[in-house]
């Protein structure tokens, strides 16, 4: 038996060590549309397929938006960064992914005789 008194562990969330918690979400919020516009314009997607532009932005913002509202603790910093990186990756790859999927469906339809060439 010991007379040592242990202090209880604080259950309050730890404060973020740094006042710049907003830097990562802001970077993603500004980078996602820029990446979508750059990739869509490189593939000439503005002409007749504007869904490539809007779809990439909507999906990217659906991932980036929760990063603004996560708790501002060091434990949530990695989750916030992961959401922003995932949103930017979606913004960058969505037009190419949809174009590749469209060409794949067209080639399969062509090779199986569904399209009169």
Short mmCIF file of N, CA and C in Angstrom, two decimals:
data_model
loop_
_atom_site.label_atom_id
_atom_site.label_comp_id
_atom_site.label_asym_id
_atom_site.label_seq_id
_atom_site.Cartn_x
_atom_site.Cartn_y
_atom_site.Cartn_z
N UNK A 1 0.83 -1.16 0.00
CA UNK A 1 0.00 0.00 0.00
C UNK A 1 0.89 1.23 0.00
N UNK A 2 0.54 2.13 -0.81
CA UNK A 2 1.36 3.32 -0.97
C UNK A 2 0.53 4.55 -0.67
N UNK A 3 1.20 5.55 -0.21
CA UNK A 3 0.53 6.82 0.08
C UNK A 3 0.63 7.80 -1.08
N UNK A 4 1.08 7.31 -2.22
CA UNK A 4 1.19 8.16 -3.40
C UNK A 4 -0.21 8.52 -3.91
N UNK A 5 -0.39 9.75 -4.18
CA UNK A 5 -1.66 10.21 -4.74
C UNK A 5 -1.40 10.56 -6.21
N UNK A 6 -2.13 9.91 -7.06
CA UNK A 6 -1.96 10.17 -8.49
C UNK A 6 -2.98 11.21 -8.92
N UNK A 7 -2.51 12.10 -9.73
CA UNK A 7 -3.43 13.10 -10.26
C UNK A 7 -4.23 12.48 -11.39
N UNK A 8 -5.51 12.75 -11.45
CA UNK A 8 -6.33 12.15 -12.52
C UNK A 8 -5.96 12.73 -13.88
N UNK A 9 -6.15 11.92 -14.88
CA UNK A 9 -5.88 12.34 -16.26
C UNK A 9 -6.96 13.32 -16.68
N UNK A 10 -6.55 14.39 -17.26
CA UNK A 10 -7.51 15.40 -17.71
C UNK A 10 -8.28 14.86 -18.90
N UNK A 11 -9.58 14.95 -18.83
CA UNK A 11 -10.43 14.48 -19.92
C UNK A 11 -10.77 15.59 -20.90
N UNK A 12 -10.35 16.79 -20.62
CA UNK A 12 -10.61 17.90 -21.52
C UNK A 12 -9.72 17.79 -22.75
N UNK A 13 -10.24 18.14 -23.93
CA UNK A 13 -9.40 18.06 -25.13
C UNK A 13 -8.23 19.02 -25.04
N UNK A 14 -7.13 18.54 -25.55
CA UNK A 14 -5.93 19.38 -25.54
C UNK A 14 -6.05 20.48 -26.58
N UNK A 15 -5.52 21.61 -26.23
CA UNK A 15 -5.53 22.75 -27.16
C UNK A 15 -4.53 22.49 -28.27
N UNK A 16 -4.84 22.99 -29.43
CA UNK A 16 -3.96 22.81 -30.57
C UNK A 16 -2.68 23.58 -30.34
N UNK A 17 -1.57 22.89 -30.53
CA UNK A 17 -0.28 23.54 -30.32
C UNK A 17 0.07 24.35 -31.56
N UNK A 18 -0.47 25.48 -31.67
CA UNK A 18 -0.27 26.33 -32.83
C UNK A 18 -1.60 26.95 -33.21
N UNK A 19 -1.58 28.16 -33.55
CA UNK A 19 -2.83 28.84 -33.85
C UNK A 19 -3.18 28.77 -35.33
N UNK A 20 -2.47 28.01 -36.07
CA UNK A 20 -2.72 27.95 -37.52
C UNK A 20 -3.41 26.66 -37.93
N UNK A 21 -4.43 26.25 -37.22
CA UNK A 21 -5.16 25.04 -37.55
C UNK A 21 -5.87 25.19 -38.88
N UNK A 22 -6.18 26.41 -39.27
CA UNK A 22 -6.95 26.69 -40.47
C UNK A 22 -6.13 26.64 -41.74
N UNK A 23 -4.83 26.52 -41.64
CA UNK A 23 -3.97 26.58 -42.84
C UNK A 23 -4.23 25.41 -43.78
N UNK A 24 -4.36 24.21 -43.25
CA UNK A 24 -4.57 23.05 -44.11
C UNK A 24 -5.95 23.08 -44.78
N UNK A 25 -7.05 23.32 -44.04
CA UNK A 25 -8.34 23.40 -44.75
C UNK A 25 -8.41 24.54 -45.77
N UNK A 26 -7.79 25.67 -45.45
CA UNK A 26 -7.81 26.78 -46.40
C UNK A 26 -7.02 26.43 -47.66
N UNK A 27 -5.90 25.78 -47.51
CA UNK A 27 -5.11 25.37 -48.67
C UNK A 27 -5.91 24.42 -49.56
N UNK A 28 -6.60 23.46 -48.94
CA UNK A 28 -7.41 22.54 -49.73
C UNK A 28 -8.59 23.22 -50.39
N UNK A 29 -9.20 24.16 -49.68
CA UNK A 29 -10.35 24.87 -50.23
C UNK A 29 -9.96 25.68 -51.46
N UNK A 30 -8.76 26.23 -51.46
CA UNK A 30 -8.30 27.01 -52.62
C UNK A 30 -7.67 26.14 -53.70
N UNK A 31 -7.04 25.04 -53.31
CA UNK A 31 -6.34 24.21 -54.29
C UNK A 31 -7.28 23.30 -55.08
N UNK A 32 -8.36 22.83 -54.45
CA UNK A 32 -9.25 21.88 -55.13
C UNK A 32 -9.87 22.45 -56.40
N UNK A 33 -10.46 23.66 -56.38
CA UNK A 33 -11.00 24.16 -57.65
C UNK A 33 -9.91 24.44 -58.68
N UNK A 34 -8.75 24.88 -58.22
CA UNK A 34 -7.66 25.14 -59.17
C UNK A 34 -7.23 23.84 -59.85
N UNK A 35 -7.10 22.77 -59.08
CA UNK A 35 -6.73 21.49 -59.67
C UNK A 35 -7.80 20.98 -60.63
N UNK A 36 -9.05 21.13 -60.27
CA UNK A 36 -10.14 20.68 -61.14
C UNK A 36 -10.16 21.45 -62.45
N UNK A 37 -9.99 22.76 -62.38
CA UNK A 37 -9.99 23.58 -63.59
C UNK A 37 -8.79 23.25 -64.48
N UNK A 38 -7.63 23.07 -63.88
CA UNK A 38 -6.43 22.76 -64.66
C UNK A 38 -6.57 21.43 -65.38
N UNK A 39 -7.01 20.40 -64.66
CA UNK A 39 -7.13 19.08 -65.28
C UNK A 39 -8.26 19.05 -66.30
N UNK A 40 -9.38 19.69 -66.00
CA UNK A 40 -10.50 19.71 -66.95
C UNK A 40 -10.16 20.48 -68.21
N UNK A 41 -9.42 21.57 -68.08
CA UNK A 41 -9.04 22.32 -69.28
C UNK A 41 -7.99 21.58 -70.08
N UNK A 42 -7.15 20.80 -69.43
CA UNK A 42 -6.16 20.01 -70.17
C UNK A 42 -6.83 18.92 -71.00
N UNK A 43 -7.97 18.44 -70.53
CA UNK A 43 -8.70 17.42 -71.27
C UNK A 43 -9.82 18.00 -72.13
N UNK A 44 -9.89 19.32 -72.24
CA UNK A 44 -10.93 20.02 -73.00
C UNK A 44 -12.33 19.60 -72.55
N UNK A 45 -12.54 19.53 -71.25
CA UNK A 45 -13.80 19.06 -70.70
C UNK A 45 -14.83 20.17 -70.58
N UNK A 46 -14.45 21.43 -70.80
CA UNK A 46 -15.40 22.51 -70.65
C UNK A 46 -16.40 22.57 -71.79
N UNK A 47 -16.04 22.08 -72.94
CA UNK A 47 -16.87 22.25 -74.13
C UNK A 47 -18.26 21.62 -73.96
N UNK A 48 -18.32 20.34 -73.76
CA UNK A 48 -19.62 19.70 -73.70
C UNK A 48 -19.86 18.88 -72.46
N UNK A 49 -18.87 18.78 -71.61
CA UNK A 49 -19.01 17.93 -70.43
C UNK A 49 -18.67 18.72 -69.16
N UNK A 50 -19.53 19.62 -68.81
CA UNK A 50 -19.28 20.43 -67.62
C UNK A 50 -19.45 19.63 -66.34
N UNK A 51 -20.06 18.44 -66.42
CA UNK A 51 -20.19 17.62 -65.22
C UNK A 51 -18.84 17.17 -64.70
N UNK A 52 -17.83 17.13 -65.58
CA UNK A 52 -16.49 16.79 -65.10
C UNK A 52 -15.95 17.87 -64.17
N UNK A 53 -16.24 19.11 -64.51
CA UNK A 53 -15.79 20.21 -63.67
C UNK A 53 -16.59 20.28 -62.38
N UNK A 54 -17.90 20.26 -62.48
CA UNK A 54 -18.72 20.38 -61.27
C UNK A 54 -18.65 19.13 -60.41
N UNK A 55 -18.59 17.97 -61.02
CA UNK A 55 -18.48 16.73 -60.25
C UNK A 55 -17.19 16.66 -59.46
N UNK A 56 -16.10 17.07 -60.07
CA UNK A 56 -14.82 17.08 -59.36
C UNK A 56 -14.83 18.05 -58.20
N UNK A 57 -15.44 19.21 -58.39
CA UNK A 57 -15.48 20.19 -57.30
C UNK A 57 -16.41 19.76 -56.18
N UNK A 58 -17.56 19.21 -56.52
CA UNK A 58 -18.52 18.80 -55.50
C UNK A 58 -17.94 17.68 -54.64
N UNK A 59 -17.34 16.68 -55.28
CA UNK A 59 -16.75 15.59 -54.50
C UNK A 59 -15.57 16.07 -53.67
N UNK A 60 -14.77 16.94 -54.22
CA UNK A 60 -13.62 17.46 -53.47
C UNK A 60 -14.09 18.25 -52.25
N UNK A 61 -15.07 19.11 -52.45
CA UNK A 61 -15.56 19.90 -51.32
C UNK A 61 -16.32 19.05 -50.30
N UNK A 62 -16.91 17.95 -50.74
CA UNK A 62 -17.57 17.04 -49.79
C UNK A 62 -16.54 16.42 -48.84
N UNK A 63 -15.32 16.28 -49.28
CA UNK A 63 -14.27 15.76 -48.40
C UNK A 63 -13.58 16.88 -47.62
N UNK A 64 -13.42 18.03 -48.21
CA UNK A 64 -12.69 19.12 -47.56
C UNK A 64 -13.55 19.84 -46.52
N UNK A 65 -14.83 19.96 -46.75
CA UNK A 65 -15.70 20.71 -45.84
C UNK A 65 -15.67 20.19 -44.40
N UNK A 66 -15.71 18.89 -44.13
CA UNK A 66 -15.65 18.46 -42.73
C UNK A 66 -14.35 18.81 -42.02
N UNK A 67 -13.28 19.04 -42.77
CA UNK A 67 -12.01 19.39 -42.12
C UNK A 67 -12.07 20.74 -41.43
N UNK A 68 -12.99 21.60 -41.82
CA UNK A 68 -13.16 22.89 -41.15
C UNK A 68 -13.82 22.73 -39.79
N UNK A 69 -14.59 21.67 -39.61
CA UNK A 69 -15.40 21.54 -38.41
C UNK A 69 -14.88 20.50 -37.42
N UNK A 70 -13.80 19.83 -37.74
CA UNK A 70 -13.22 18.87 -36.80
C UNK A 70 -12.67 19.60 -35.59
N UNK A 71 -12.58 18.88 -34.47
CA UNK A 71 -12.02 19.48 -33.26
C UNK A 71 -10.60 19.96 -33.50
N UNK A 72 -10.25 21.05 -32.89
CA UNK A 72 -8.93 21.65 -33.11
C UNK A 72 -7.92 21.12 -32.11
N UNK A 73 -7.76 19.81 -32.13
CA UNK A 73 -6.81 19.16 -31.24
C UNK A 73 -5.70 18.54 -32.07
N UNK A 74 -4.56 18.27 -31.46
CA UNK A 74 -3.48 17.62 -32.22
C UNK A 74 -3.88 16.24 -32.74
N UNK A 75 -4.79 15.57 -32.05
CA UNK A 75 -5.22 14.26 -32.50
C UNK A 75 -6.00 14.33 -33.82
N UNK A 76 -6.69 15.41 -34.03
CA UNK A 76 -7.49 15.58 -35.25
C UNK A 76 -6.71 16.19 -36.40
N UNK A 77 -5.50 16.62 -36.16
CA UNK A 77 -4.71 17.25 -37.22
C UNK A 77 -4.45 16.28 -38.37
N UNK A 78 -4.15 15.02 -38.06
CA UNK A 78 -3.88 14.03 -39.11
C UNK A 78 -5.15 13.72 -39.91
N UNK A 79 -6.28 13.65 -39.22
CA UNK A 79 -7.52 13.40 -39.93
C UNK A 79 -7.87 14.59 -40.83
N UNK A 80 -7.65 15.80 -40.34
CA UNK A 80 -7.92 17.00 -41.13
C UNK A 80 -7.04 17.02 -42.37
N UNK A 81 -5.77 16.72 -42.20
CA UNK A 81 -4.84 16.68 -43.34
C UNK A 81 -5.23 15.59 -44.32
N UNK A 82 -5.63 14.44 -43.82
CA UNK A 82 -6.03 13.34 -44.70
C UNK A 82 -7.26 13.68 -45.53
N UNK A 83 -8.22 14.36 -44.92
CA UNK A 83 -9.41 14.77 -45.66
C UNK A 83 -9.06 15.76 -46.77
N UNK A 84 -8.20 16.70 -46.46
CA UNK A 84 -7.83 17.71 -47.46
C UNK A 84 -7.03 17.07 -48.60
N UNK A 85 -6.11 16.19 -48.28
CA UNK A 85 -5.33 15.53 -49.32
C UNK A 85 -6.23 14.65 -50.19
N UNK A 86 -7.19 13.95 -49.57
CA UNK A 86 -8.12 13.13 -50.34
C UNK A 86 -8.99 13.99 -51.26
N UNK A 87 -9.43 15.13 -50.75
CA UNK A 87 -10.24 16.03 -51.58
C UNK A 87 -9.46 16.56 -52.77
N UNK A 88 -8.21 16.93 -52.55
CA UNK A 88 -7.39 17.42 -53.66
C UNK A 88 -7.08 16.30 -54.66
N UNK A 89 -6.89 15.08 -54.17
CA UNK A 89 -6.65 13.95 -55.07
C UNK A 89 -7.88 13.66 -55.92
N UNK A 90 -9.06 13.75 -55.33
CA UNK A 90 -10.30 13.57 -56.10
C UNK A 90 -10.45 14.68 -57.14
N UNK A 91 -10.17 15.91 -56.73
CA UNK A 91 -10.28 17.04 -57.67
C UNK A 91 -9.33 16.87 -58.84
N UNK A 92 -8.16 16.32 -58.58
CA UNK A 92 -7.15 16.15 -59.63
C UNK A 92 -7.48 14.97 -60.53
N UNK A 93 -8.01 13.89 -59.97
CA UNK A 93 -8.16 12.67 -60.76
C UNK A 93 -9.58 12.43 -61.30
N UNK A 94 -10.57 13.17 -60.86
CA UNK A 94 -11.94 12.91 -61.27
C UNK A 94 -12.17 13.03 -62.78
N UNK A 95 -11.74 14.10 -63.45
CA UNK A 95 -11.97 14.16 -64.90
C UNK A 95 -11.29 13.03 -65.66
N UNK A 96 -10.08 12.68 -65.28
CA UNK A 96 -9.39 11.58 -65.96
C UNK A 96 -10.07 10.25 -65.66
N UNK A 97 -10.55 10.07 -64.46
CA UNK A 97 -11.22 8.83 -64.08
C UNK A 97 -12.52 8.65 -64.87
N UNK A 98 -13.31 9.71 -64.97
CA UNK A 98 -14.57 9.63 -65.71
C UNK A 98 -14.31 9.42 -67.21
N UNK A 99 -13.31 10.09 -67.76
CA UNK A 99 -12.98 9.90 -69.18
C UNK A 99 -12.52 8.47 -69.45
N UNK A 100 -11.69 7.95 -68.58
CA UNK A 100 -11.21 6.57 -68.73
C UNK A 100 -12.36 5.58 -68.62
N UNK A 101 -13.25 5.82 -67.68
CA UNK A 101 -14.41 4.95 -67.52
C UNK A 101 -15.31 5.01 -68.76
N UNK A 102 -15.51 6.20 -69.30
CA UNK A 102 -16.32 6.34 -70.51
C UNK A 102 -15.72 5.63 -71.71
N UNK A 103 -14.42 5.77 -71.90
CA UNK A 103 -13.76 5.08 -73.01
C UNK A 103 -13.78 3.57 -72.82
N UNK A 104 -13.65 3.12 -71.61
CA UNK A 104 -13.69 1.68 -71.35
C UNK A 104 -15.07 1.11 -71.68
N UNK A 105 -16.12 1.79 -71.27
CA UNK A 105 -17.48 1.34 -71.59
C UNK A 105 -17.70 1.36 -73.09
N UNK A 106 -17.22 2.39 -73.77
CA UNK A 106 -17.37 2.47 -75.23
C UNK A 106 -16.64 1.31 -75.92
N UNK A 107 -15.40 1.04 -75.52
CA UNK A 107 -14.64 -0.05 -76.16
C UNK A 107 -15.26 -1.41 -75.88
N UNK A 108 -15.74 -1.64 -74.70
CA UNK A 108 -16.41 -2.91 -74.40
C UNK A 108 -17.68 -3.05 -75.24
N UNK A 109 -18.45 -1.97 -75.35
CA UNK A 109 -19.65 -2.00 -76.18
C UNK A 109 -19.30 -2.21 -77.65
N UNK A 110 -18.21 -1.62 -78.10
CA UNK A 110 -17.80 -1.78 -79.49
C UNK A 110 -17.34 -3.21 -79.76
N UNK A 111 -16.57 -3.77 -78.86
CA UNK A 111 -16.04 -5.12 -79.06
C UNK A 111 -17.12 -6.20 -78.89
N UNK A 112 -18.15 -5.93 -78.16
CA UNK A 112 -19.22 -6.93 -77.99
C UNK A 112 -20.34 -6.76 -79.01
N UNK A 113 -20.22 -5.80 -79.91
CA UNK A 113 -21.19 -5.62 -80.99
C UNK A 113 -22.38 -4.79 -80.61
N UNK A 114 -22.31 -4.03 -79.57
CA UNK A 114 -23.42 -3.17 -79.16
C UNK A 114 -23.43 -1.85 -79.91
N UNK A 115 -22.31 -1.49 -80.53
CA UNK A 115 -22.19 -0.23 -81.24
C UNK A 115 -21.94 -0.55 -82.72
N UNK A 116 -22.72 0.08 -83.60
CA UNK A 116 -22.51 -0.11 -85.04
C UNK A 116 -21.42 0.84 -85.48
N UNK A 117 -20.24 0.32 -85.78
CA UNK A 117 -19.10 1.15 -86.12
C UNK A 117 -19.05 1.40 -87.54
#
